Amino acid sequence: MNSNTMNNGNGAGLSMSETKPMYFVGTWHEVLWLKGLETKHPATYVLSLGGLFLLAILHESISHHRGVFMSRATSSDPLLGGARPHMTMTTKLILTGLYASTCTTSYLLMLAVMTFNVGYFLAIIAGLAVGFYLWLDRPDSGRGAGSALSNSSHLSHSHACDK
């Protein structure tokens, strides 16, 4: 292996000219997550932009529903003297599934942004903004003080998958 080749851990070398740039690029030829998801034509690039936009909206929707479900599952019951109800196994499994879904979409979106493709970045930001907007004025949106949003907002939580 010469000095212009890096070892990727399994003996295969990657020449320095094949490494990804560490700055934003505006090309339509991109590999998204897997080699099989390579955009070889502008039409497939546009489809990938649309898919990322929809994935970002889905991420916001899952985040919203998880927050609403969590607030309902942990809210105090005035009939029980303000005591919080015990979560059932089904409730815990649903919340765990929603959390895993949020983590999955978060990491997929992060990996797409890490391609440093300007179009991917803008599609994801637009999708997140549209997704947030779609759930903003819902009656059960949890956007009020002390609501589900304060438990799962992008600014006030400590879980990496909620971002």
Backbone as numpy.savetxt, mean C-alpha at the origin, in Angstrom:
# Nx Ny Nz CAx CAy CAz Cx Cy Cz
35.24 -12.93 -12.16 34.39 -11.76 -12.16 35.29 -10.53 -12.16
35.04 -9.63 -13.08 35.87 -8.44 -13.16 35.34 -7.35 -12.22
36.01 -6.24 -12.16 35.64 -5.18 -11.22 34.36 -4.47 -11.64
33.89 -4.64 -12.86 32.65 -4.00 -13.30 31.43 -4.89 -13.11
31.58 -6.00 -12.38 30.48 -6.93 -12.18 30.24 -7.10 -10.68
28.96 -7.13 -10.28 28.59 -7.34 -8.89 28.01 -8.74 -8.77
28.28 -9.43 -7.66 27.72 -10.74 -7.41 26.39 -10.56 -6.71
25.35 -11.24 -7.19 24.04 -11.10 -6.57 23.75 -12.17 -5.54
24.71 -12.93 -5.12 24.54 -13.90 -4.06 24.42 -15.33 -4.53
24.05 -15.56 -5.78 23.94 -16.93 -6.26 24.94 -17.23 -7.37
25.97 -16.45 -7.45 27.03 -16.67 -8.42 26.82 -15.95 -9.73
25.61 -15.49 -9.99 25.35 -14.77 -11.24 25.79 -13.32 -11.07
26.45 -12.80 -12.07 26.92 -11.43 -11.99 25.98 -10.47 -12.67
25.98 -9.25 -12.23 25.18 -8.18 -12.80 26.15 -7.06 -13.12
26.26 -6.72 -14.39 27.22 -5.69 -14.75 26.73 -4.35 -14.23
27.66 -3.45 -13.98 27.32 -2.13 -13.47 26.41 -1.36 -14.42
26.49 -1.65 -15.70 25.63 -0.95 -16.65 24.19 -1.43 -16.57
23.93 -2.58 -15.89 22.58 -3.13 -15.77 21.90 -2.75 -14.46
22.55 -2.03 -13.58 21.93 -1.68 -12.31 20.87 -0.61 -12.52
19.92 -0.56 -11.60 18.84 0.43 -11.67 19.39 1.80 -11.27
18.89 2.85 -11.93 19.32 4.20 -11.53 18.72 4.57 -10.17
19.41 5.39 -9.45 18.94 5.86 -8.15 18.41 7.29 -8.26
17.72 7.55 -9.34 17.08 8.84 -9.57 15.84 8.58 -10.41
14.91 9.52 -10.42 13.66 9.33 -11.16 13.91 9.31 -12.66
13.25 8.38 -13.33 13.36 8.24 -14.78 11.96 8.32 -15.38
11.89 8.71 -16.63 10.61 8.87 -17.30 10.40 7.91 -18.46
10.94 6.72 -18.38 10.82 5.77 -19.47 9.59 4.89 -19.31
9.06 4.37 -20.40 7.92 3.45 -20.32 8.36 2.00 -20.25
9.63 1.72 -20.49 10.13 0.35 -20.40 10.57 0.09 -18.97
9.79 -0.72 -18.22 10.04 -0.91 -16.80 9.67 -2.34 -16.40
10.33 -2.83 -15.37 9.98 -4.13 -14.78 9.32 -3.84 -13.45
8.08 -4.30 -13.29 7.33 -4.07 -12.08 7.22 -5.37 -11.30
7.90 -5.49 -10.20 7.88 -6.60 -9.25 8.53 -7.87 -9.78
8.17 -8.36 -10.95 8.70 -9.60 -11.50 9.11 -9.39 -12.96
10.05 -10.17 -13.42 10.51 -10.06 -14.80 9.36 -10.23 -15.79
8.38 -11.07 -15.45 7.23 -11.27 -16.33 6.31 -10.07 -16.43
6.45 -9.12 -15.51 5.63 -7.91 -15.54 6.40 -6.74 -16.15
7.16 -7.02 -17.17 7.96 -6.01 -17.86 7.08 -5.30 -18.88
7.13 -3.98 -18.88 6.37 -3.20 -19.86 7.25 -2.98 -21.08
6.97 -3.74 -22.13 7.79 -3.67 -23.34 7.22 -2.72 -24.39
5.99 -2.28 -24.18 5.32 -1.38 -25.11 4.62 -0.28 -24.32
4.42 0.87 -24.91 3.71 1.94 -24.20 2.33 1.53 -23.71
1.64 0.67 -24.45 0.30 0.25 -24.03 0.36 -0.55 -22.73
1.35 -1.43 -22.58 1.46 -2.19 -21.33 1.90 -1.29 -20.18
2.64 -0.25 -20.49 3.03 0.71 -19.45 1.79 1.46 -18.94
0.93 1.88 -19.88 -0.30 2.57 -19.48 -1.18 1.65 -18.65
-1.25 0.37 -19.02 -2.01 -0.60 -18.22 -1.42 -0.74 -16.82
-0.10 -0.75 -16.72 0.53 -0.86 -15.40 0.27 0.40 -14.56
0.23 1.56 -15.21 -0.10 2.79 -14.49 -1.53 2.70 -13.94
-2.44 2.24 -14.76 -3.83 2.08 -14.30 -3.94 1.07 -13.17
-3.20 -0.03 -13.28 -3.21 -1.04 -12.23 -2.67 -0.50 -10.91
-1.59 0.27 -10.97 -1.04 0.86 -9.76 -1.98 1.89 -9.15
-2.63 2.67 -10.01 -3.62 3.64 -9.56 -4.74 2.92 -8.80
-5.27 1.83 -9.38 -6.34 1.07 -8.74 -5.86 0.37 -7.47
-4.63 -0.12 -7.47 -4.08 -0.76 -6.27 -3.97 0.25 -5.13
-3.59 1.48 -5.46 -3.50 2.52 -4.43 -4.88 2.86 -3.87
-5.89 2.91 -4.73 -7.26 3.14 -4.26 -7.70 1.98 -3.37
-7.40 0.75 -3.79 -7.73 -0.43 -2.99 -7.04 -0.36 -1.63
-5.79 0.06 -1.61 -5.06 0.19 -0.34 -5.78 1.14 0.61
-6.19 2.29 0.10 -6.90 3.25 0.94 -8.24 2.69 1.41
-8.91 1.96 0.54 -10.20 1.36 0.91 -10.02 0.33 2.03
-9.03 -0.52 1.89 -8.77 -1.53 2.93 -8.39 -0.85 4.23
-7.56 0.17 4.16 -7.15 0.90 5.36 -8.36 1.52 6.05
-9.24 2.11 5.25 -10.45 2.73 5.80 -11.32 1.68 6.49
-11.60 0.60 5.78 -12.48 -0.42 6.34 -11.89 -1.09 7.58
-10.58 -1.25 7.59 -9.95 -1.81 8.77 -10.13 -0.89 9.97
-9.96 0.42 9.75 -10.15 1.38 10.83 -11.57 1.41 11.34
-12.54 1.38 10.42 -13.95 1.39 10.82 -14.28 0.11 11.58
-13.84 -1.03 11.05 -14.12 -2.30 11.70 -13.48 -2.36 13.08
-12.27 -1.84 13.19 -11.57 -1.84 14.47 -12.30 -0.95 15.48
-12.75 0.22 15.05 -13.44 1.12 15.98 -14.76 0.52 16.45
-15.45 -0.17 15.53 -16.71 -0.82 15.92 -16.44 -2.00 16.86
-15.38 -2.74 16.61 -15.08 -3.92 17.42 -14.59 -3.55 18.81
-14.02 -2.37 18.96 -13.45 -1.99 20.26 -14.20 -0.85 20.93
-15.33 -0.42 20.36 -16.06 0.68 20.98 -16.76 0.19 22.24
-16.93 1.10 23.17 -17.57 0.74 24.43 -19.08 0.62 24.22
-19.70 -0.22 24.99 -21.13 -0.47 24.90 -21.82 0.19 26.08
-22.69 1.21 25.81 -23.36 1.88 26.93 -24.26 0.93 27.73
-24.76 -0.13 27.10 -25.60 -1.09 27.81 -24.82 -1.93 28.80
-23.50 -2.02 28.57 -22.65 -2.78 29.49 -21.91 -1.86 30.46
-22.41 -0.66 30.63 -21.79 0.29 31.55 -20.49 0.87 31.01
-20.36 0.94 29.69 -19.17 1.52 29.08 -18.04 0.54 28.90
-18.26 -0.72 29.25 -17.20 -1.73 29.11 -17.00 -2.08 27.65
-15.77 -2.35 27.31 -15.46 -2.77 25.93 -15.76 -4.25 25.79
-16.40 -4.61 24.67 -16.71 -6.03 24.49 -15.45 -6.84 24.17
-15.52 -8.11 24.48 -14.42 -9.02 24.16 -14.49 -9.36 22.67
-13.37 -9.27 21.96 -13.37 -9.59 20.53 -13.47 -11.10 20.33
-14.32 -11.49 19.41 -14.45 -12.90 19.08 -13.29 -13.33 18.18
-13.13 -14.62 18.03 -12.08 -15.15 17.15 -12.33 -14.71 15.71
-13.58 -14.68 15.29 -13.91 -14.24 13.93 -13.50 -12.79 13.71
-13.79 -11.94 14.68 -13.41 -10.53 14.58 -11.90 -10.39 14.49
-11.18 -11.13 15.32 -9.72 -11.08 15.29 -9.17 -11.56 13.94
-9.77 -12.61 13.39 -9.33 -13.12 12.09 -9.60 -12.12 10.98
-10.75 -11.47 11.02 -11.07 -10.45 10.01 -10.08 -9.29 10.10
-9.85 -8.81 11.31 -8.90 -7.70 11.48 -7.50 -8.10 11.06
-7.11 -9.33 11.35 -5.78 -9.82 10.95 -5.69 -9.90 9.43
-6.74 -10.38 8.78 -6.76 -10.43 7.32 -6.68 -9.05 6.69
-7.41 -8.09 7.27 -7.36 -6.72 6.77 -5.97 -6.12 6.98
-5.36 -6.42 8.12 -4.01 -5.93 8.39 -3.01 -6.51 7.39
-3.10 -7.82 7.15 -2.21 -8.47 6.19 -2.41 -7.90 4.78
-3.66 -7.62 4.43 -3.94 -7.01 3.12 -3.34 -5.61 3.02
-3.44 -4.85 4.10 -2.84 -3.51 4.12 -1.32 -3.60 3.98
-0.72 -4.54 4.70 0.74 -4.72 4.58 1.13 -5.10 3.16
0.41 -6.02 2.57 0.72 -6.48 1.22 0.63 -5.34 0.21
-0.46 -4.59 0.25 -0.60 -3.49 -0.71 0.43 -2.40 -0.44
0.74 -2.16 0.84 1.76 -1.14 1.17 3.11 -1.50 0.56
3.52 -2.74 0.75 4.83 -3.15 0.24 4.86 -3.22 -1.28
3.78 -3.65 -1.91 3.74 -3.65 -3.37 3.85 -2.23 -3.92
3.13 -1.30 -3.30 3.22 0.10 -3.74 4.61 0.67 -3.49
5.21 0.32 -2.35 6.57 0.79 -2.06 7.56 0.27 -3.09
7.45 -1.01 -3.43 8.37 -1.58 -4.43 8.18 -0.93 -5.79
6.95 -0.58 -6.13 6.72 0.11 -7.40 7.36 1.50 -7.40
7.25 2.21 -6.29 7.89 3.53 -6.19 9.40 3.40 -6.26
9.93 2.30 -5.73 11.38 2.10 -5.72 11.96 1.82 -7.11
11.11 1.68 -8.12 11.63 1.59 -9.49 12.12 2.95 -9.96
11.77 4.00 -9.22 12.12 5.39 -9.55 11.51 5.83 -10.88
10.39 5.23 -11.24 9.70 5.62 -12.45 8.71 6.73 -12.11
8.82 7.86 -12.78 8.00 9.03 -12.48 6.52 8.71 -12.67
6.18 8.02 -13.73 4.78 7.68 -13.98 4.20 6.81 -12.89
4.96 5.81 -12.44 4.51 4.94 -11.36 4.30 5.75 -10.09
5.25 6.62 -9.79 5.15 7.44 -8.58 3.90 8.31 -8.61
3.67 8.99 -9.73 2.51 9.88 -9.84 1.19 9.10 -9.83
1.15 7.93 -10.47 -0.06 7.11 -10.47 -0.40 6.65 -9.06
0.61 6.28 -8.29 0.38 5.82 -6.92 -0.09 6.96 -6.03
0.56 8.11 -6.13 0.15 9.27 -5.32 -1.28 9.68 -5.68
-1.60 9.70 -6.96 -2.96 10.05 -7.40 -3.96 9.02 -6.88
-3.63 7.75 -6.95 -4.52 6.71 -6.46 -4.75 6.79 -4.96
-3.70 7.07 -4.21 -3.85 7.23 -2.76 -4.73 8.44 -2.44
-4.53 9.53 -3.17 -5.33 10.74 -2.94 -6.79 10.50 -3.30
-7.05 9.86 -4.43 -8.42 9.57 -4.84 -9.07 8.60 -3.85
-8.34 7.58 -3.45 -8.87 6.63 -2.47 -9.21 7.30 -1.15
-8.36 8.20 -0.69 -8.64 8.93 0.54 -9.89 9.79 0.36
-9.97 10.48 -0.77 -11.11 11.35 -1.05 -12.42 10.57 -1.10
-12.40 9.40 -1.71 -13.62 8.60 -1.84 -14.21 8.21 -0.49
-13.38 8.02 0.52 -13.87 7.60 1.82 -14.00 8.75 2.81
-13.68 9.96 2.39 -13.62 11.10 3.31 -14.96 11.46 3.92
-16.02 11.51 3.15 -17.31 11.99 3.65 -18.32 10.88 3.92
-17.88 9.67 4.05 -18.81 8.57 4.34 -19.30 8.71 5.78
-20.58 8.37 6.03 -21.10 8.48 7.40 -20.29 7.66 8.41
-19.77 6.53 7.99 -18.98 5.70 8.90 -17.49 5.85 8.64
-17.10 7.00 8.07 -15.71 7.16 7.65 -14.73 7.22 8.81
-15.22 7.54 10.00 -14.30 7.59 11.14 -13.33 8.75 11.04
-13.71 9.81 10.36 -12.80 10.95 10.19 -12.92 11.98 11.30
-13.80 11.75 12.28 -13.97 12.70 13.37 -12.95 12.49 14.46
-12.97 13.38 15.46 -12.04 13.28 16.58 -12.32 12.02 17.37
-11.27 11.32 17.74 -11.39 10.11 18.52 -11.96 8.95 17.73
-11.90 9.02 16.44 -12.51 8.00 15.60 -11.49 7.01 15.10
-11.93 6.17 14.17 -11.05 5.14 13.62 -9.85 5.74 12.92
-10.00 6.91 12.31 -8.87 7.50 11.61 -7.75 7.83 12.58
-8.10 8.27 13.78 -7.04 8.58 14.72 -6.29 7.32 15.14
-6.92 6.16 14.97 -6.25 4.90 15.29 -5.46 4.35 14.11
-5.80 4.76 12.88 -5.14 4.15 11.73 -4.69 5.18 10.69
-4.56 6.42 11.08 -4.20 7.43 10.09 -2.76 7.27 9.64
-2.48 7.87 8.51 -1.14 7.78 7.96 -0.13 8.57 8.77
-0.61 9.45 9.64 0.31 10.30 10.39 0.49 9.86 11.84
-0.50 9.19 12.42 -0.44 8.98 13.86 -0.20 7.55 14.31
0.00 6.62 13.40 0.18 5.24 13.83 1.63 4.84 13.78
1.91 3.68 14.37 3.30 3.25 14.45 3.58 1.99 13.65
2.60 1.43 12.95 2.82 0.22 12.17 3.31 0.57 10.78
4.36 -0.07 10.32 4.93 0.21 9.01 3.96 -0.12 7.90
3.10 -1.10 8.08 2.19 -1.53 7.01 1.02 -0.59 6.82
0.77 0.31 7.74 -0.36 1.22 7.63 -0.06 2.44 6.80
1.14 2.61 6.36 1.52 3.82 5.64 1.06 3.78 4.23
